Amino acid sequence: MEEVVNEPNVEYKKRHFTVTEYLEMEKASQEKHEYFQGEIFSMAGASTNHNEIFTNIFLEIGGKLKGKPCRPYGSDLRTQITANGLFTYPDISIYCNGLNQSDIDKESFVEPTVIIEILSPSTRDYDRGHKFDLYKDIPTLKEYILIDSEAISVEAFYLNEKQNWELIEYKQIEDTVKFVSMGFEVALSDIYNRVRF
């Protein structure tokens, strides 16, 4: 069965797209799309749990960063990874010392310090695997946090002093997630507030 894409319809029949074509289509689109190596991928809508988690973690981070040079942004902020050409919309990205625009698009930004993805069944494997590999090409990235929307589970990857990625897993509601590069913690009980499994 062929997948129906409603807009910008005709252009989707092409196999590969230039960055310019993608950016033009994205301006006209009511949905968000990821772009990688000439291909455009529709981004799925979010569940209620996803939205609850997003609200909880965004409010916590926003409060802890108030008055500091780092600032969180939601999934409407497009990130470009110049080293590999990915354009994507992380669920939450933290940028420090201002937003640095892409050289080729004023509505895309480069060099976040922290990226947070809220896992869903359709994105779980991609976010843990290939997407993380692509994110590792961001020279300023210090932490990558994955929050499960179907169980109490947070995987926090951070760059250690030897510039190797380390993983800390949090599985208990009593746990507190350490944002190593940011210098603060967020309780899982706050992240999962009002979330129903």
Coordinates of N, CA and C in Angstrom, one line a residue:
M1 N 0.8 -1.2 0.0 CA 0.0 0.0 0.0 C 0.9 1.2 0.0
E2 N 0.6 2.2 -0.9 CA 1.4 3.4 -1.0 C 1.0 4.4 0.0
E3 N 2.1 5.0 0.6 CA 1.8 6.0 1.7 C 1.4 7.3 1.0
V4 N 0.4 7.9 1.5 CA -0.1 9.2 0.9 C 0.5 10.4 1.7
V5 N 1.1 11.3 1.0 CA 1.7 12.5 1.6 C 0.9 13.6 1.0
N6 N 0.2 14.4 1.8 CA -0.7 15.4 1.4 C 0.0 16.7 0.9
E7 N 1.0 17.1 1.5 CA 1.7 18.3 1.1 C 3.2 18.2 1.3
P8 N 4.0 18.8 0.5 CA 3.8 19.5 -0.7 C 3.6 18.5 -1.9
N9 N 2.8 17.6 -1.9 CA 2.5 16.4 -2.7 C 3.4 16.1 -3.9
V10 N 3.3 16.9 -5.0 CA 4.0 16.6 -6.2 C 5.5 16.4 -6.0
E11 N 6.1 17.2 -5.2 CA 7.6 17.2 -5.0 C 8.0 15.8 -4.4
Y12 N 7.1 15.2 -3.6 CA 7.5 14.0 -3.0 C 7.7 12.8 -3.9
K13 N 7.3 12.9 -5.1 CA 7.4 11.8 -6.1 C 8.9 11.7 -6.6
K14 N 9.7 12.7 -6.4 CA 11.1 12.7 -6.7 C 11.8 11.8 -5.7
R15 N 12.9 11.2 -6.2 CA 13.6 10.3 -5.2 C 14.5 11.0 -4.3
H16 N 15.2 12.0 -4.8 CA 16.2 12.7 -4.0 C 16.0 14.2 -4.2
F17 N 16.3 14.9 -3.1 CA 16.0 16.3 -3.0 C 17.3 17.1 -2.6
T18 N 17.5 18.3 -3.1 CA 18.6 19.1 -2.7 C 18.2 19.7 -1.3
V19 N 19.2 20.2 -0.6 CA 18.9 20.9 0.6 C 17.9 22.1 0.4
T20 N 18.2 22.8 -0.7 CA 17.4 24.0 -1.1 C 15.9 23.6 -1.3
E21 N 15.7 22.5 -2.0 CA 14.3 22.0 -2.2 C 13.7 21.6 -0.9
Y22 N 14.4 20.9 -0.1 CA 13.9 20.5 1.2 C 13.5 21.8 2.1
L23 N 14.3 22.8 2.1 CA 14.0 24.0 2.9 C 12.8 24.7 2.4
E24 N 12.7 24.8 1.1 CA 11.5 25.4 0.5 C 10.2 24.7 0.8
M25 N 10.3 23.4 0.7 CA 9.1 22.5 1.0 C 8.8 22.7 2.4
E26 N 9.8 22.7 3.3 CA 9.5 22.8 4.7 C 8.8 24.1 5.1
K27 N 9.2 25.2 4.4 CA 8.6 26.5 4.7 C 7.1 26.4 4.4
A28 N 6.7 25.7 3.4 CA 5.3 25.6 2.9 C 4.5 24.5 3.7
S29 N 5.2 23.7 4.4 CA 4.6 22.5 5.0 C 4.0 22.9 6.4
Q30 N 2.9 22.2 6.7 CA 2.3 22.3 8.1 C 2.8 21.2 9.0
E31 N 3.5 20.3 8.4 CA 4.1 19.2 9.2 C 5.7 19.4 9.2
K32 N 6.3 18.8 10.2 CA 7.8 18.8 10.2 C 8.4 17.6 9.5
H33 N 9.5 17.8 8.8 CA 10.2 16.7 8.2 C 11.7 16.7 8.4
E34 N 12.2 15.6 8.5 CA 13.7 15.4 8.7 C 14.3 15.3 7.3
Y35 N 15.5 15.7 7.1 CA 16.2 15.6 5.8 C 17.6 15.0 6.0
F36 N 17.9 13.9 5.2 CA 19.2 13.3 5.3 C 19.6 12.7 4.0
Q37 N 20.7 13.2 3.4 CA 21.3 12.6 2.2 C 20.3 12.5 1.1
G38 N 19.5 13.6 0.8 CA 18.6 13.7 -0.3 C 17.2 13.2 0.0
E39 N 17.0 12.6 1.1 CA 15.7 12.0 1.4 C 15.0 12.8 2.5
I40 N 13.7 12.8 2.4 CA 12.8 13.6 3.3 C 11.9 12.6 4.1
F41 N 11.9 12.7 5.4 CA 11.1 11.8 6.2 C 10.1 12.6 7.1
S42 N 8.9 12.2 7.0 CA 7.8 12.8 7.8 C 8.0 12.4 9.3
M43 N 7.8 13.4 10.2 CA 8.0 13.1 11.6 C 6.6 12.9 12.2
A44 N 6.5 11.8 13.0 CA 5.2 11.4 13.5 C 4.7 12.3 14.6
G45 N 3.4 12.3 14.8 CA 2.8 13.1 15.9 C 3.2 12.5 17.3
A46 N 2.9 13.3 18.3 CA 3.3 12.8 19.7 C 2.1 12.3 20.4
S47 N 2.4 11.3 21.3 CA 1.3 10.8 22.2 C 1.1 11.7 23.4
T48 N 0.1 11.4 24.2 CA -0.2 12.2 25.4 C 1.0 12.0 26.4
N49 N 1.5 10.8 26.5 CA 2.6 10.6 27.4 C 3.8 11.5 27.0
H50 N 4.1 11.5 25.7 CA 5.2 12.3 25.1 C 5.0 13.7 25.5
N51 N 3.8 14.2 25.3 CA 3.5 15.6 25.6 C 3.7 16.0 27.1
E52 N 3.2 15.1 27.9 CA 3.3 15.3 29.4 C 4.8 15.3 29.8
I53 N 5.6 14.4 29.3 CA 7.0 14.3 29.6 C 7.7 15.6 29.0
F54 N 7.4 16.0 27.8 CA 8.0 17.2 27.3 C 7.7 18.4 28.2
T55 N 6.5 18.6 28.5 CA 6.1 19.7 29.4 C 6.9 19.7 30.7
N56 N 6.9 18.5 31.3 CA 7.6 18.4 32.6 C 9.1 18.7 32.6
I57 N 9.7 18.1 31.6 CA 11.2 18.2 31.5 C 11.6 19.7 31.1
F58 N 10.8 20.2 30.1 CA 11.0 21.5 29.6 C 10.9 22.6 30.8
L59 N 9.9 22.4 31.6 CA 9.7 23.4 32.7 C 10.8 23.3 33.7
E60 N 11.2 22.0 34.0 CA 12.3 21.8 35.0 C 13.6 22.4 34.5
I61 N 13.9 22.1 33.2 CA 15.2 22.7 32.7 C 15.1 24.2 32.6
G62 N 14.0 24.7 32.1 CA 13.9 26.2 32.0 C 14.1 26.9 33.3
G63 N 13.5 26.3 34.4 CA 13.7 26.9 35.7 C 15.2 26.9 36.1
K64 N 15.8 25.8 35.9 CA 17.2 25.6 36.3 C 18.2 26.5 35.5
L65 N 17.8 26.8 34.3 CA 18.7 27.6 33.4 C 18.4 29.1 33.4
K66 N 17.4 29.5 34.2 CA 17.0 30.9 34.2 C 18.2 31.7 34.7
G67 N 18.5 32.8 33.9 CA 19.6 33.7 34.2 C 21.0 33.2 33.8
K68 N 21.0 32.0 33.2 CA 22.3 31.4 32.7 C 22.5 31.6 31.2
P69 N 23.6 31.4 30.7 CA 23.8 31.5 29.2 C 23.2 30.4 28.4
C70 N 22.8 29.3 29.0 CA 22.2 28.2 28.2 C 20.7 28.3 28.2
R71 N 20.1 28.0 27.1 CA 18.6 28.1 27.0 C 18.0 26.9 26.3
P72 N 16.9 26.4 26.8 CA 16.3 25.2 26.1 C 15.3 25.7 25.0
Y73 N 15.2 24.8 24.0 CA 14.3 25.1 22.9 C 13.5 23.8 22.6
G74 N 12.2 23.9 22.2 CA 11.4 22.8 21.9 C 11.6 22.3 20.4
S75 N 10.7 21.4 20.0 CA 10.8 20.7 18.8 C 10.5 21.5 17.5
D76 N 10.2 22.7 17.7 CA 10.0 23.6 16.5 C 11.3 24.2 16.0
L77 N 12.3 24.0 16.8 CA 13.6 24.6 16.4 C 14.4 23.5 15.6
R78 N 14.7 23.9 14.4 CA 15.4 22.9 13.5 C 16.9 23.0 13.7
T79 N 17.5 21.8 13.8 CA 19.0 21.7 14.0 C 19.6 21.1 12.7
Q80 N 20.7 21.7 12.3 CA 21.4 21.2 11.2 C 22.8 20.7 11.7
I81 N 23.1 19.5 11.2 CA 24.5 19.0 11.6 C 25.3 19.1 10.3
T82 N 26.2 20.1 10.3 CA 26.9 20.4 9.1 C 27.9 19.3 8.7
A83 N 28.4 18.5 9.6 CA 29.3 17.5 9.2 C 28.7 16.3 8.4
N84 N 27.4 16.1 8.6 CA 26.8 15.0 7.9 C 25.5 15.4 7.1
G85 N 25.1 16.6 7.2 CA 23.9 17.1 6.4 C 22.5 16.8 7.0
L86 N 22.4 16.3 8.2 CA 21.1 16.0 8.8 C 20.5 17.3 9.2
F87 N 19.2 17.5 8.8 CA 18.3 18.5 9.3 C 17.3 17.8 10.1
T88 N 17.1 18.2 11.4 CA 16.1 17.5 12.3 C 15.6 18.4 13.3
Y89 N 14.6 17.9 14.0 CA 13.9 18.7 15.1 C 14.0 17.9 16.4
P90 N 15.0 18.1 17.2 CA 15.1 17.3 18.5 C 13.9 17.8 19.4
D91 N 13.5 16.8 20.2 CA 12.4 17.2 21.1 C 12.7 18.4 22.0
I92 N 13.9 18.4 22.5 CA 14.5 19.5 23.3 C 16.0 19.6 23.0
S93 N 16.4 20.8 22.7 CA 17.8 21.1 22.5 C 18.2 22.3 23.4
I94 N 19.4 22.2 24.0 CA 19.9 23.3 24.8 C 21.1 23.9 24.1
Y95 N 20.9 25.2 23.8 CA 22.0 25.9 23.2 C 22.6 26.9 24.2
C96 N 23.9 27.0 24.2 CA 24.6 27.9 25.1 C 25.3 29.0 24.4
N97 N 25.3 30.2 25.0 CA 25.9 31.4 24.4 C 25.2 31.8 23.0
G98 N 23.9 31.7 23.0 CA 23.1 32.2 21.9 C 22.9 31.1 20.8
L99 N 22.0 31.4 19.9 CA 21.7 30.5 18.8 C 22.6 30.8 17.6
N100 N 23.3 29.8 17.1 CA 24.2 30.0 16.0 C 23.4 29.5 14.7
Q101 N 23.2 30.4 13.8 CA 22.5 30.1 12.6 C 23.3 29.2 11.6
S102 N 22.7 28.4 10.9 CA 23.3 27.6 9.8 C 23.8 28.6 8.8
D103 N 24.9 28.2 8.1 CA 25.4 29.1 7.0 C 24.5 29.1 5.8
I104 N 23.6 28.1 5.7 CA 22.8 28.0 4.5 C 21.3 28.3 4.7
D105 N 20.9 28.4 6.0 CA 19.5 28.7 6.3 C 19.4 29.4 7.7
K106 N 18.7 30.5 7.6 CA 18.6 31.3 8.9 C 17.6 30.8 9.9
E107 N 16.8 29.8 9.5 CA 15.9 29.1 10.4 C 16.3 27.8 10.9
S108 N 17.6 27.4 10.6 CA 18.2 26.2 11.1 C 19.4 26.6 11.9
F109 N 19.6 25.8 13.0 CA 20.7 26.2 14.0 C 21.7 25.1 14.2
V110 N 22.9 25.5 14.5 CA 24.0 24.5 14.7 C 24.5 24.6 16.1
E111 N 25.2 23.5 16.5 CA 26.0 23.5 17.7 C 25.2 23.6 19.1
P112 N 24.3 22.7 19.2 CA 23.6 22.6 20.6 C 24.6 21.9 21.5
T113 N 24.4 22.1 22.8 CA 25.2 21.4 23.9 C 24.6 20.1 24.4
V114 N 23.3 20.2 24.5 CA 22.5 19.0 25.0 C 21.3 18.7 24.0
I115 N 21.1 17.5 23.7 CA 19.9 17.1 23.0 C 19.1 16.0 23.8
I116 N 17.8 16.2 23.9 CA 16.9 15.3 24.6 C 15.9 14.8 23.6
E117 N 15.8 13.5 23.5 CA 14.7 12.9 22.7 C 13.8 12.0 23.6
I118 N 12.5 12.2 23.4 CA 11.5 11.4 24.1 C 11.1 10.2 23.2
L119 N 11.4 9.0 23.6 CA 11.3 7.8 22.8 C 9.8 7.4 22.7
S120 N 9.5 7.0 21.4 CA 8.2 6.4 21.1 C 8.5 5.1 20.5
P121 N 7.5 4.2 20.3 CA 7.7 2.9 19.7 C 8.3 3.0 18.3
S122 N 7.8 4.1 17.5 CA 8.3 4.2 16.1 C 9.6 4.8 16.0
T123 N 10.1 5.5 17.0 CA 11.4 6.2 16.9 C 12.5 5.6 17.8
R124 N 12.2 4.7 18.7 CA 13.1 4.2 19.7 C 14.4 3.7 19.1
D125 N 14.4 2.8 18.2 CA 15.6 2.2 17.6 C 16.4 3.3 16.9
Y126 N 15.8 4.1 16.1 CA 16.5 5.2 15.4 C 17.2 6.1 16.3
D127 N 16.4 6.6 17.4 CA 17.0 7.6 18.3 C 18.2 7.0 19.1
R128 N 18.1 5.7 19.4 CA 19.2 5.0 20.1 C 20.4 4.7 19.2
G129 N 20.2 4.5 18.0 CA 21.2 4.0 17.1 C 21.7 5.0 16.1
H130 N 21.2 4.9 14.8 CA 21.7 5.8 13.8 C 21.6 7.3 14.1
K131 N 20.5 7.7 14.7 CA 20.4 9.1 14.9 C 21.5 9.6 16.0
F132 N 21.8 8.8 17.0 CA 22.8 9.1 17.9 C 24.2 9.2 17.2
D133 N 24.4 8.3 16.3 CA 25.7 8.3 15.5 C 25.8 9.6 14.8
L134 N 24.7 10.1 14.2 CA 24.7 11.4 13.5 C 24.9 12.5 14.4
Y135 N 24.2 12.5 15.6 CA 24.4 13.6 16.6 C 25.8 13.7 17.1
K136 N 26.5 12.5 17.1 CA 27.9 12.6 17.6 C 28.8 13.4 16.7
D137 N 28.4 13.8 15.5 CA 29.2 14.6 14.6 C 29.0 16.1 15.0
I138 N 28.2 16.4 16.0 CA 28.1 17.8 16.5 C 29.2 18.1 17.4
P139 N 30.1 19.0 17.0 CA 31.3 19.2 17.9 C 31.1 19.8 19.2
T140 N 29.9 20.5 19.5 CA 29.6 21.1 20.8 C 28.8 20.2 21.7
L141 N 28.3 19.0 21.1 CA 27.4 18.2 21.9 C 28.1 17.5 23.1
K142 N 27.6 17.7 24.3 CA 28.1 17.2 25.5 C 27.3 16.1 26.1
E143 N 25.9 16.1 25.8 CA 25.0 15.2 26.4 C 23.9 14.8 25.5
Y144 N 23.5 13.6 25.6 CA 22.3 13.1 24.8 C 21.5 12.3 25.7
I145 N 20.2 12.8 26.0 CA 19.3 12.2 26.9 C 18.1 11.5 26.2
L146 N 17.9 10.3 26.5 CA 16.7 9.6 25.9 C 15.7 9.2 27.1
I147 N 14.5 9.7 26.9 CA 13.5 9.5 27.9 C 12.4 8.6 27.3
D148 N 12.1 7.4 27.9 CA 11.1 6.5 27.4 C 9.7 7.0 27.8
S149 N 8.8 6.9 26.8 CA 7.4 7.4 27.1 C 6.5 6.3 27.5
E150 N 7.0 5.0 27.5 CA 6.2 3.9 27.8 C 6.6 3.1 29.1
A151 N 7.7 3.6 29.7 CA 8.2 3.0 30.9 C 9.1 4.0 31.6
I152 N 9.3 3.7 32.9 CA 10.2 4.6 33.6 C 11.6 4.2 33.3
S153 N 12.2 5.0 32.4 CA 13.6 4.7 31.9 C 14.2 5.9 31.2
V154 N 15.3 6.3 31.7 CA 16.1 7.4 31.1 C 17.5 6.9 30.9
E155 N 18.0 7.1 29.6 CA 19.4 6.8 29.3 C 20.1 8.1 29.0
A156 N 21.1 8.4 29.8 CA 21.8 9.7 29.7 C 23.3 9.4 29.3
F157 N 23.6 9.8 28.1 CA 24.9 9.7 27.5 C 25.6 11.1 27.7
Y158 N 26.9 11.0 28.2 CA 27.6 12.3 28.3 C 29.1 12.0 27.9
L159 N 29.7 13.1 27.4 CA 31.1 13.0 27.1 C 32.0 13.1 28.3
N160 N 32.8 12.1 28.6 CA 33.7 12.2 29.8 C 34.9 13.0 29.5
E161 N 35.8 13.1 30.4 CA 37.0 13.9 30.3 C 38.0 13.4 29.2
K162 N 37.8 12.1 28.8 CA 38.6 11.5 27.7 C 37.9 11.6 26.4
Q163 N 36.8 12.3 26.4 CA 36.0 12.5 25.1 C 35.4 11.2 24.6
N164 N 35.1 10.3 25.5 CA 34.4 9.1 25.2 C 33.0 9.2 25.8
W165 N 32.0 8.7 25.0 CA 30.6 8.7 25.5 C 30.4 7.6 26.6
E166 N 29.8 8.1 27.7 CA 29.5 7.2 28.8 C 28.0 7.2 29.0
L167 N 27.4 6.1 29.4 CA 26.0 5.9 29.7 C 25.7 5.7 31.1
I168 N 24.7 6.5 31.6 CA 24.1 6.3 32.9 C 22.6 6.0 32.7
E169 N 22.2 4.9 33.3 CA 20.7 4.5 33.1 C 20.0 4.8 34.4
Y170 N 18.8 5.3 34.3 CA 17.9 5.6 35.4 C 16.6 4.8 35.2
K171 N 16.3 3.9 36.2 CA 15.1 3.1 36.0 C 14.1 3.1 37.1
Q172 N 14.4 3.8 38.2 CA 13.6 3.9 39.4 C 13.0 5.3 39.5
I173 N 11.7 5.4 39.9 CA 11.1 6.7 40.1 C 11.8 7.6 41.1
E174 N 12.5 6.9 42.0 CA 13.3 7.7 43.1 C 14.6 8.3 42.5
D175 N 15.0 7.9 41.3 CA 16.3 8.3 40.8 C 16.2 9.8 40.4
T176 N 17.4 10.3 40.2 CA 17.6 11.7 39.8 C 18.6 11.8 38.7
V177 N 18.2 12.3 37.5 CA 19.0 12.4 36.3 C 20.0 13.5 36.5
K178 N 21.3 13.2 36.3 CA 22.3 14.2 36.4 C 22.6 14.8 35.0
F179 N 22.4 16.1 34.8 CA 22.8 16.7 33.6 C 24.3 17.2 33.8
V180 N 25.2 16.4 33.5 CA 26.6 16.6 33.8 C 27.1 17.9 33.3
S181 N 26.9 18.2 32.0 CA 27.5 19.4 31.5 C 26.7 20.7 31.9
M182 N 25.5 20.6 32.4 CA 24.7 21.7 32.9 C 24.9 22.0 34.4
G183 N 25.3 21.0 35.1 CA 25.5 21.2 36.6 C 24.2 21.2 37.4
F184 N 23.2 20.4 36.9 CA 22.0 20.3 37.7 C 21.4 18.9 37.6
E185 N 20.4 18.6 38.4 CA 19.7 17.3 38.4 C 18.2 17.5 38.2
V186 N 17.6 16.5 37.7 CA 16.1 16.5 37.6 C 15.6 15.1 38.0
A187 N 14.6 15.2 39.0 CA 14.1 13.9 39.5 C 13.2 13.2 38.5
L188 N 13.3 11.9 38.4 CA 12.4 11.1 37.5 C 10.9 11.3 37.9
S189 N 10.7 11.5 39.2 CA 9.3 11.8 39.7 C 8.7 13.1 39.1
D190 N 9.6 14.0 38.8 CA 9.2 15.3 38.1 C 9.0 15.0 36.6
I191 N 10.0 14.3 36.0 CA 9.9 14.0 34.6 C 8.6 13.2 34.2
Y192 N 8.2 12.3 35.1 CA 7.1 11.4 34.8 C 5.8 11.8 35.5
N193 N 5.8 13.0 36.0 CA 4.6 13.6 36.7 C 3.4 13.5 35.7
R194 N 2.3 12.9 36.1 CA 1.0 12.8 35.4 C 1.1 11.9 34.2
V195 N 2.2 11.2 34.0 CA 2.3 10.2 32.9 C 1.7 8.9 33.4
R196 N 0.9 8.3 32.5 CA 0.2 7.1 32.8 C 0.7 6.0 31.8
F197 N 1.0 4.8 32.4 CA 1.5 3.7 31.6 C 0.4 2.6 31.5

